[in-house]
Coordinates of C-alpha atoms in Angstrom, one line a residue:
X20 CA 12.7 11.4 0.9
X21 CA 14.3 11.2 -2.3
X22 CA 12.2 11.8 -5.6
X23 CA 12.8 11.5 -9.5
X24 CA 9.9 11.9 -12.1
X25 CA 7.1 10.1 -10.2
X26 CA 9.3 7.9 -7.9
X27 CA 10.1 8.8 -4.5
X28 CA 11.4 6.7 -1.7
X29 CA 10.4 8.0 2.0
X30 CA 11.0 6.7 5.6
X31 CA 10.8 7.8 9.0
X32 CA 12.9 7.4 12.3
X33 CA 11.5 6.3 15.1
X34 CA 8.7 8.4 16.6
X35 CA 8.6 10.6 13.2
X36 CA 5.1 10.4 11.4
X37 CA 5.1 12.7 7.8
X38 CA 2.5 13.2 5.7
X39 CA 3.3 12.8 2.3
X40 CA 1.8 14.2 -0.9
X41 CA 1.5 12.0 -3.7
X42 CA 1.6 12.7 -7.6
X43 CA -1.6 11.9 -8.4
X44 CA -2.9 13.7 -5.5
X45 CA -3.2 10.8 -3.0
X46 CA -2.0 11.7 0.6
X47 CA 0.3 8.9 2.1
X48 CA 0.8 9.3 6.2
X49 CA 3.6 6.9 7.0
X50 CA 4.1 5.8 10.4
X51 CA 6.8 6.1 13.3
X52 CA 10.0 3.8 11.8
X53 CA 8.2 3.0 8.1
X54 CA 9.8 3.4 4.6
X55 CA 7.9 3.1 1.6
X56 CA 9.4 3.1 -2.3
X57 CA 6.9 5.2 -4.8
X58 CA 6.7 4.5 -8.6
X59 CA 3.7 6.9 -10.4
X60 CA 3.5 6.4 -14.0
X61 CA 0.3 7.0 -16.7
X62 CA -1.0 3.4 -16.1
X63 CA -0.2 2.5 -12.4
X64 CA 0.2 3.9 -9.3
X65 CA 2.7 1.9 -7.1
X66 CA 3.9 1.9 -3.6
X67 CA 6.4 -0.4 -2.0
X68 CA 5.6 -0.7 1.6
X69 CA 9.4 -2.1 2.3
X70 CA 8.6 -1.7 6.2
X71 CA 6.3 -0.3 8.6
X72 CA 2.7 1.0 8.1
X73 CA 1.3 4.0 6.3
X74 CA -2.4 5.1 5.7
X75 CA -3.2 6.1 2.2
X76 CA -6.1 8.7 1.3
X77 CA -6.1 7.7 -2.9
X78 CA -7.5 10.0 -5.4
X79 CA -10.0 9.0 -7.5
X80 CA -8.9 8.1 -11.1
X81 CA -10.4 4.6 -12.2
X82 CA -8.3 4.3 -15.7
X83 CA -4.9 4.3 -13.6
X84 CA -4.9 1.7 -10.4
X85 CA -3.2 2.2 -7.1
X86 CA -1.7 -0.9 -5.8
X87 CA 0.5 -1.0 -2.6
X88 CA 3.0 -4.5 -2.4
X89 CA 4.3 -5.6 0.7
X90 CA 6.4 -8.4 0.3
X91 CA 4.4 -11.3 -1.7
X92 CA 0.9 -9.8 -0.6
X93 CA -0.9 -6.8 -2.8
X94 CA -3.5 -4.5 -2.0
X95 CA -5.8 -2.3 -4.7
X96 CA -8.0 0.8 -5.0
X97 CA -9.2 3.0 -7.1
X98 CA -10.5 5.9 -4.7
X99 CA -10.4 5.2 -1.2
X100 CA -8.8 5.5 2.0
X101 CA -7.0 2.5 4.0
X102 CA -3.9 1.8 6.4
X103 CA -1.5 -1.2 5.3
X104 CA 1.1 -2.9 7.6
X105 CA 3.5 -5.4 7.1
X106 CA 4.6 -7.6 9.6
X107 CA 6.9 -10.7 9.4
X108 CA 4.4 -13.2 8.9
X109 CA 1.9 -11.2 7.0
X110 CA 0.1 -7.2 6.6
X111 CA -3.0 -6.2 7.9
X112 CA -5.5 -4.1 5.6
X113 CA -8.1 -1.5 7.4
X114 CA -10.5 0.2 4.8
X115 CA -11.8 3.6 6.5
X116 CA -13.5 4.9 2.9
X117 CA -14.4 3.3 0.1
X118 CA -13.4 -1.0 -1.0
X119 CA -10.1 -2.2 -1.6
X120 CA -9.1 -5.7 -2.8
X121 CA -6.3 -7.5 -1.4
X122 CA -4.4 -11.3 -2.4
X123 CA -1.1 -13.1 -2.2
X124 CA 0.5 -12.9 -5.8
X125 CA 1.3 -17.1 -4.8
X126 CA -2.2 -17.3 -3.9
X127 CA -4.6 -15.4 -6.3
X128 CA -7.7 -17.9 -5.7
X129 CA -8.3 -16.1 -2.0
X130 CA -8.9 -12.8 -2.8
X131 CA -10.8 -10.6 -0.8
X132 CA -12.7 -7.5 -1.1
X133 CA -13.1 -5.4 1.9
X134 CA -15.4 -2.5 2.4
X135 CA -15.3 0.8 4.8
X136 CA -15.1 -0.6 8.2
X137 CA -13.2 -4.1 7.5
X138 CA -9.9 -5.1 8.1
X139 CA -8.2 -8.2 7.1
X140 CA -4.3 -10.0 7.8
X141 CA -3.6 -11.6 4.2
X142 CA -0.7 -14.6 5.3
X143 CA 2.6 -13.9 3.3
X144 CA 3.8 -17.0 1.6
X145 CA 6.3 -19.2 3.4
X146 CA 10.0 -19.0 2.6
X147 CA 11.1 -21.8 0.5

C-alpha cells in the first residue's frame, strides 16, 4: 500500500488477505484480489472500494462519518462492523455489529438501513 497524510491505496494479489489499520482506528480486512483507495480527513472518513470485498471494524466517532463508495452505490456508519463487495451489477452489504445505511447516489429515495445480522445487494445504476 501506498500512503500520504490520511490517504492510502491498498490491494491484494490473488489468495492474499491483509489486515489493514486505519487512521482513525478502524481495522479494514481486504480480501483475496481486492483494492481499496483511502481518504481520512477531520470531517469524513472515506474508502473507495475500486474492486473486490473488504470487512471494515469502524471506530466509533459520530462527528466524522465513515462512508465506503463502490461505484454509484454508498454505504455509511458511524461505529460498526460490516463486509462490502462490489460486483458488476451491484455490492452486497452484511452488518455483523452495529447499523449501517446504504443507497445509490442516482437513487436516494430507496435507502435502507440495515442492522447486525442483515445483508442487502443495493443495484448499481445502469450504464447510459
Amino acid at each position: 500500500g501506498l500512503a500520504i497524510k490520511g490517504r492510502m491505496s491498498v490491494s491484494t494479489l490473488r489468495g492474499e488477505l491483509r489486515n489493514v489499520p486505519l487512521k482513525d482506528r478502524s481495522v479494514a480486512a481486504v480480501n483475496t484480489d481486492s483494492q481499496i483507495d483511502v481518504d481520512m480527513s477531520d470531517r469524513l472518513r472515506h474508502v473507495r472500494l475500486v474492486k473486490g470485498e473488504v470487512w471494515f471494524e469502524v471506530a466509533k466517532n459520530p462527528d466524522v462519518p465513515f462512508v465506503v463508495s463502490a461505484g454509484d452505490v454508498r454505504v455509511r456508519a458511524v461505529g460498526t462492523a460490516f463486509s462490502v463487495r462490489r460486483h458488476e451489477a451491484g455490492v452486497d452489504v452484511l452488518v455483523t455489529e452495529g447499523v449501517v445505511e446504504t443507497w445509490n447516489v442516482n437513487d436516494k429515495t430507496r435507502r435502507q438501513t440495515l442492522t447486525a445480522g442483515n445483508e442487502a445487494y443495493v443495484k448499481r445504476s445502469p450504464m447510459p
